[in-house]
mmCIF file of C-alpha atoms in Angstrom:
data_model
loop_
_atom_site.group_PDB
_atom_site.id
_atom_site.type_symbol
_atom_site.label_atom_id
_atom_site.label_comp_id
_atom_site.label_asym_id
_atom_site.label_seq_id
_atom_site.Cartn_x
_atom_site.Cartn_y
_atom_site.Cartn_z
ATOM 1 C CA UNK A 375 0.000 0.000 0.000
ATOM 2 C CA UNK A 376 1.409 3.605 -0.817
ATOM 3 C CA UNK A 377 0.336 6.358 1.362
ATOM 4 C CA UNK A 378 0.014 9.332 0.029
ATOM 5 C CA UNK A 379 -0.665 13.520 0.333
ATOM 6 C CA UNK A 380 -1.777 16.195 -1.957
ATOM 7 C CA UNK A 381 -0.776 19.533 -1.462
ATOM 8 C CA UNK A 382 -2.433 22.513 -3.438
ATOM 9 C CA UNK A 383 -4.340 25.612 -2.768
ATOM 10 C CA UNK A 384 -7.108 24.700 -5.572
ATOM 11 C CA UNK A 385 -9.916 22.953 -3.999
ATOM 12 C CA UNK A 386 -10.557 21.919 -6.877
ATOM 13 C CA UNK A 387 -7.620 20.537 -8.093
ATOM 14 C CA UNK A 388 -6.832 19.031 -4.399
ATOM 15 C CA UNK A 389 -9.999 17.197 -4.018
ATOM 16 C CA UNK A 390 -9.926 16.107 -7.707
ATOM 17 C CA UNK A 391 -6.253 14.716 -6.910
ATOM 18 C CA UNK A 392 -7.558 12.903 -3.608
ATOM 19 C CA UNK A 393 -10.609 11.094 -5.275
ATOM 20 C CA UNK A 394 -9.048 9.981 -8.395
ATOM 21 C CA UNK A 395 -6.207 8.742 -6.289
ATOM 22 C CA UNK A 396 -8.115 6.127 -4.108
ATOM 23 C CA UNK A 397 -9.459 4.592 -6.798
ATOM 24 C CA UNK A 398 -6.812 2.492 -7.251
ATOM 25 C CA UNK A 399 -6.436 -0.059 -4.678
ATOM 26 C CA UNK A 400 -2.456 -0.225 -3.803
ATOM 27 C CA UNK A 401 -3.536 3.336 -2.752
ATOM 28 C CA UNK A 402 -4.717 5.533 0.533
ATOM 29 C CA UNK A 403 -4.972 9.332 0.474
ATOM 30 C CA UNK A 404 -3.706 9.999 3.995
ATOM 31 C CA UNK A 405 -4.771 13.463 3.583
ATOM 32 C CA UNK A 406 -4.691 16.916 1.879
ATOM 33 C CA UNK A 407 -2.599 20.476 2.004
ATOM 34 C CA UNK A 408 -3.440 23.766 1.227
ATOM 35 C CA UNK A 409 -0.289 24.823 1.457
ATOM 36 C CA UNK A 410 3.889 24.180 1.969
ATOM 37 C CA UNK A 411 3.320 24.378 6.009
ATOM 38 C CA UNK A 412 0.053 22.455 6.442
ATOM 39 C CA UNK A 413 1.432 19.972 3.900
ATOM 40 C CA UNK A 414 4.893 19.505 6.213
ATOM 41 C CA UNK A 415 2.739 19.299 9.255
ATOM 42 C CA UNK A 416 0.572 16.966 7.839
ATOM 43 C CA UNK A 417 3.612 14.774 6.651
ATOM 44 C CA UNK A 418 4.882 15.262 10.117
ATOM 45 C CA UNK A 419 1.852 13.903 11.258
ATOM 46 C CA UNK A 420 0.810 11.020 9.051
ATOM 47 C CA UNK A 421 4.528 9.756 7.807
ATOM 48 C CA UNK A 422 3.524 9.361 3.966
ATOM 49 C CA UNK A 423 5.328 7.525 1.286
ATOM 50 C CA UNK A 424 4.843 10.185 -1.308
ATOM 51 C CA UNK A 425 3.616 13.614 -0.917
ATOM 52 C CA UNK A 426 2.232 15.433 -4.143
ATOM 53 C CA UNK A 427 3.061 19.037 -4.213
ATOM 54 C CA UNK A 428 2.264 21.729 -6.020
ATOM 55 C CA UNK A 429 4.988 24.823 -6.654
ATOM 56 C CA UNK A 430 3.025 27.850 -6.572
ATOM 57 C CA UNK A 431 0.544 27.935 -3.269
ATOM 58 C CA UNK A 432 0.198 30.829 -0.356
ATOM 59 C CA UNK A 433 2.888 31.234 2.548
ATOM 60 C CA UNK A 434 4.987 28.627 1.840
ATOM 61 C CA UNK A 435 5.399 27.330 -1.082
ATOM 62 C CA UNK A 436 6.332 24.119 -2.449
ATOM 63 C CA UNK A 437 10.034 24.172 -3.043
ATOM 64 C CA UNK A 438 10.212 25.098 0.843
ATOM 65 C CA UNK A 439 8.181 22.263 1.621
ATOM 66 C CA UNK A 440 9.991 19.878 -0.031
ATOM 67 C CA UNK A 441 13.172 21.316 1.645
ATOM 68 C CA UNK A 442 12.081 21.439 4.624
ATOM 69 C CA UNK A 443 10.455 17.490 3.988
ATOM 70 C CA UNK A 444 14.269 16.370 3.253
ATOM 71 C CA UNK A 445 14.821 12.983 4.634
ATOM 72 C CA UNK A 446 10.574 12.347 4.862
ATOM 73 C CA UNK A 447 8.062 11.437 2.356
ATOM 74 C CA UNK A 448 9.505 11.359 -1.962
ATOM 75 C CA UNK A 449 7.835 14.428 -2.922
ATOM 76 C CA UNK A 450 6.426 14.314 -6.700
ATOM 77 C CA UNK A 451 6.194 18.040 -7.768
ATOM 78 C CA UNK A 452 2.727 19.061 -9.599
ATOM 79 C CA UNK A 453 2.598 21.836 -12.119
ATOM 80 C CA UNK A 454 0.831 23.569 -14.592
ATOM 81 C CA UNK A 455 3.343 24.529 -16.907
ATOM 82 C CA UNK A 456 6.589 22.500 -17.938
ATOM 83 C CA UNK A 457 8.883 25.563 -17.998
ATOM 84 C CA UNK A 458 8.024 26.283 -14.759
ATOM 85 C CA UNK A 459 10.358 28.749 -13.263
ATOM 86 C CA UNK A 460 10.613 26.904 -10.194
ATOM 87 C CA UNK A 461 11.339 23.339 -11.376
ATOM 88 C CA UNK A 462 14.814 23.512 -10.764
ATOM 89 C CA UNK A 463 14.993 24.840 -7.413
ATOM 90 C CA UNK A 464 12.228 22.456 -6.621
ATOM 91 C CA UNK A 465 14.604 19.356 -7.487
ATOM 92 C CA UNK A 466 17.777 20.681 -6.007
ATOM 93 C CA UNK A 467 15.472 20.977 -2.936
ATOM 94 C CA UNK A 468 14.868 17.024 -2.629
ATOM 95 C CA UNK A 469 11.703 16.376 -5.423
ATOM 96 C CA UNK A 470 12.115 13.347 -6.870
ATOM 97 C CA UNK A 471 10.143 13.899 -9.990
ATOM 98 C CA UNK A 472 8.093 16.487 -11.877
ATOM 99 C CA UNK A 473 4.775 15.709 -13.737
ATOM 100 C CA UNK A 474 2.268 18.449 -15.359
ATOM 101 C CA UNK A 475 -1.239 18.766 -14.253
ATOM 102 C CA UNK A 476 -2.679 17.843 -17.017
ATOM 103 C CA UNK A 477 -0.951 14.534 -16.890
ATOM 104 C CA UNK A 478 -3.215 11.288 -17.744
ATOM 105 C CA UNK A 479 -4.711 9.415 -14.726
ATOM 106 C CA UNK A 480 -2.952 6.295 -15.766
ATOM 107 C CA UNK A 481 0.249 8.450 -15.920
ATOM 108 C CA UNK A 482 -0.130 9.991 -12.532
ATOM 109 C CA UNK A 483 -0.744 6.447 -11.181
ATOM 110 C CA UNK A 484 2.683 5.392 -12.950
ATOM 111 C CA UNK A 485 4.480 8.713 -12.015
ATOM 112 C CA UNK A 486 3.362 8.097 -8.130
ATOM 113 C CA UNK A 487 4.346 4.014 -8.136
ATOM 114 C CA UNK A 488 8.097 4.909 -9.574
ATOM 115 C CA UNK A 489 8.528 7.928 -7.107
ATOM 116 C CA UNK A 490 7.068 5.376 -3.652
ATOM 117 C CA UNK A 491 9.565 2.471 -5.415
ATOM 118 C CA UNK A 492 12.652 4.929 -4.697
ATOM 119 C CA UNK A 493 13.267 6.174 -8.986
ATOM 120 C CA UNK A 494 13.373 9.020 -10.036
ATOM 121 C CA UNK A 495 10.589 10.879 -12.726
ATOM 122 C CA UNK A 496 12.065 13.479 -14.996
ATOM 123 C CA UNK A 497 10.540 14.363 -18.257
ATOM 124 C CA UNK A 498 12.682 15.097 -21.047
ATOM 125 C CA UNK A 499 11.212 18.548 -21.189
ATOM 126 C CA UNK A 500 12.614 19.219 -17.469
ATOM 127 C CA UNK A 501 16.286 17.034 -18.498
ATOM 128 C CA UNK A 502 16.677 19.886 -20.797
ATOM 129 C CA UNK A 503 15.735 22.380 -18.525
ATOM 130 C CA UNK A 504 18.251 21.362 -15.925
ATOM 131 C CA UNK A 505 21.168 21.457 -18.524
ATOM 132 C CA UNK A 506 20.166 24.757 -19.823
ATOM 133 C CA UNK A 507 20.460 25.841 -16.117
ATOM 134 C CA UNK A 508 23.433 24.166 -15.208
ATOM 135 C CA UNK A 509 25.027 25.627 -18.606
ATOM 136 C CA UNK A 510 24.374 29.239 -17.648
ATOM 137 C CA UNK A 511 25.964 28.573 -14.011
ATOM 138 C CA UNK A 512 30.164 28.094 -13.492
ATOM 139 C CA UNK A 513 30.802 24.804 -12.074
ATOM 140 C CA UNK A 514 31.471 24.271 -8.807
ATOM 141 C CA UNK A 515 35.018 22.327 -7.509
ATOM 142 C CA UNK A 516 34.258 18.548 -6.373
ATOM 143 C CA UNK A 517 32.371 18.525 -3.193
ATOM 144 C CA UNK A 518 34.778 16.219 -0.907
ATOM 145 C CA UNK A 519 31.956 13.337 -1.517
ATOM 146 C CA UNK A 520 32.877 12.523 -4.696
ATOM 147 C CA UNK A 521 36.796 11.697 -3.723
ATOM 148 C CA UNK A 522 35.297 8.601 -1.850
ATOM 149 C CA UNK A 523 33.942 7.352 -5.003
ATOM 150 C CA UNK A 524 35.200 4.343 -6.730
ATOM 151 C CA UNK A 525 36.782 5.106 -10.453
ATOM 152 C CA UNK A 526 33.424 2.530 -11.701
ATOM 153 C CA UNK A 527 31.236 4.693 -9.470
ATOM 154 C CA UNK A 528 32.199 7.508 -10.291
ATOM 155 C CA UNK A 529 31.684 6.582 -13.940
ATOM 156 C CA UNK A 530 28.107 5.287 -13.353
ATOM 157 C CA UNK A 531 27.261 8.840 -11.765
ATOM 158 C CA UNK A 532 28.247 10.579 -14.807
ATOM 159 C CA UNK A 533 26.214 7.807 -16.994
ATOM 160 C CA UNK A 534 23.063 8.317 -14.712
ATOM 161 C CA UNK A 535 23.746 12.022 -15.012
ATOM 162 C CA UNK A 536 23.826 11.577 -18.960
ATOM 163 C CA UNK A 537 20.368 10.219 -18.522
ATOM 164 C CA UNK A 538 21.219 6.722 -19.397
ATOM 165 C CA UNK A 539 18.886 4.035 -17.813
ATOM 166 C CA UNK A 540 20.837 1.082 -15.874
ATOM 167 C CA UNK A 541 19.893 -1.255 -18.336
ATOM 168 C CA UNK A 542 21.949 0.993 -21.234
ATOM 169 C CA UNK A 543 24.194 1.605 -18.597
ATOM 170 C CA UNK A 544 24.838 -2.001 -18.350
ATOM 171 C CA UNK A 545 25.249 -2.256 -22.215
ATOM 172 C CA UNK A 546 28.128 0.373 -21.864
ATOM 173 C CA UNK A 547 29.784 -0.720 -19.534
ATOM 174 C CA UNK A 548 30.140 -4.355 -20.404
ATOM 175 C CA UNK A 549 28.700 -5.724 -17.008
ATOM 176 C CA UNK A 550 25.281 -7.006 -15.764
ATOM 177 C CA UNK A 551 22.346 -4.711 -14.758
ATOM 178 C CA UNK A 552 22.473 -5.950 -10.950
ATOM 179 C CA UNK A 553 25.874 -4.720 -11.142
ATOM 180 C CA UNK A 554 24.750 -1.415 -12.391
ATOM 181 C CA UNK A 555 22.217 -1.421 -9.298
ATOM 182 C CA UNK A 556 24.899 -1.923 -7.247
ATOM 183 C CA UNK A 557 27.268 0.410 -7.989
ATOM 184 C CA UNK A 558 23.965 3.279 -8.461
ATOM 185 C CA UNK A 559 23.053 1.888 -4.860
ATOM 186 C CA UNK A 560 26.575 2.376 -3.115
ATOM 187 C CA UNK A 561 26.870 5.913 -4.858
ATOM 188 C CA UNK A 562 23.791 7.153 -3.932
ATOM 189 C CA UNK A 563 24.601 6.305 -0.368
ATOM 190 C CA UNK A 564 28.084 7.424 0.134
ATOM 191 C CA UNK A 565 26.689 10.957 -1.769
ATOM 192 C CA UNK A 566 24.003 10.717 0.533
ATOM 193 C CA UNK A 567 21.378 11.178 -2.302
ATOM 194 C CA UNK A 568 17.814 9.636 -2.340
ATOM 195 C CA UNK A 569 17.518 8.667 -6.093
ATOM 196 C CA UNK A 570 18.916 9.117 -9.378
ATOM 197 C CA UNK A 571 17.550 13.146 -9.988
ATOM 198 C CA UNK A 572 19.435 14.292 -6.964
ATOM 199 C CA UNK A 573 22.399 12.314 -8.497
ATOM 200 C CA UNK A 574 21.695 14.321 -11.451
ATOM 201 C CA UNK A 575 22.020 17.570 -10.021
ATOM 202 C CA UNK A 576 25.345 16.312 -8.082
ATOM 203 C CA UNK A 577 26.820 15.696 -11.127
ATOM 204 C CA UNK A 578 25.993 18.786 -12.945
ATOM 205 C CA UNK A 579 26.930 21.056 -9.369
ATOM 206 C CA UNK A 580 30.013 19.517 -9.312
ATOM 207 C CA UNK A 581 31.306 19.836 -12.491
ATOM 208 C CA UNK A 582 31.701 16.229 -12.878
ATOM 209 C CA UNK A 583 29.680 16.466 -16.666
ATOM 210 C CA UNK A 584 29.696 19.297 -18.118
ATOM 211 C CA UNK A 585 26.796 20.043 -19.757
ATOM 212 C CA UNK A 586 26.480 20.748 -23.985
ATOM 213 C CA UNK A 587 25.112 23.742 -25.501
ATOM 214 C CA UNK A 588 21.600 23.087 -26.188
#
């Protein structure tokens, strides 16, 4: 069972969320948000797997939220636009994924059973996004973390970072795919990263991959 949140400031929308939600069975709507601080209290409160979260609401907003929800529930961030201005800050903060509103049911159903099972969910609209940002910003030196990487590790990170899956990764590299998991799984942990788009971000930050002109 995956236990879940909404958080948005549209009734509409947050009720709309909740109901279509519980209709599928693996799934319980814990309870609902009108905004960033009701939505971390509410976390606080009923320990979901995945909170969804929308960007723009009142007081705080949703990037705080999912900053401040660092270490809780995956947060899937909801929005109605995909050039959102505040995509980017909203992954850097912890999201681990992005999905439009106007997303499919049978997406959003997808979208919230790959965020609860620990992957990431990044649309290639928001991929390019990221680069574009990371392209405009200089490169930061190698945060100490990456030193206690393994040469293969530290190859993997700049393959997930590429946006290679660990099955192509595998193909690349010569080597099985629960090897791949294994090495994504002891990188993640000595980064201290939840899932493969904070990985993403590491790499970029770091200057690990450098990112093309787009």
């Amino acid at each position: 069972m995956i236990n879940l949140v909404v958080a948005d400031d549209h009734e509409v929308v947050r009720t709309g969320y909740a109901a279509l939600l519980e209709t599928q069975p693996d799934f319980t709507v814990m309870g609902t948000a009108t905004d960033g601080a009701a939505a971390v209290r509410l976390c606080g409160e009923r320990s979901p797997d995945v909170a969804l979260m929308d960007v723009r609401m009142p007081g705080m907003d949703g990037i705080e939220a999912t900053r401040r929800l660092a270490g809780g529930p995956r947060v899937l961030i909801l929005t109605t636009f995909d050039l959102d201005e505040y995509v980017y800050d909203a992954l850097r903060a912890g999201a681990s994924g992005f999905l439009l509103k106007d997303v499919t049911a049978e997406r959003l159903f997808d979208a919230v059973r790959v965020v609860a099972a620990g992957e990431a969910l990044l649309a290639p609209t928001v991929t390019r996004r990221l680069i574009g940002e990371f392209a405009r910003q200089k490169p930061r030196p190698h945060p100490p973390e990456l030193t206690g990487l393994t040469p293969r590790e530290t190859e993997v990170l700049r393959l997930v970072a590429e946006g290679l899956s660990n099955t192509e990764i595998a193909a690349r590299l010569v080597v099985t795919e629960e090897t791949v998991k294994t090495h994504v799984s002891r990188m993640l942990g000595k980064l201290g990263l939840r899932d493969r788009t904070q990985a993403v971000v590491a790499a970029y930050e770091s200057g690990l991959v450098v990112p093309r002109a787009l």
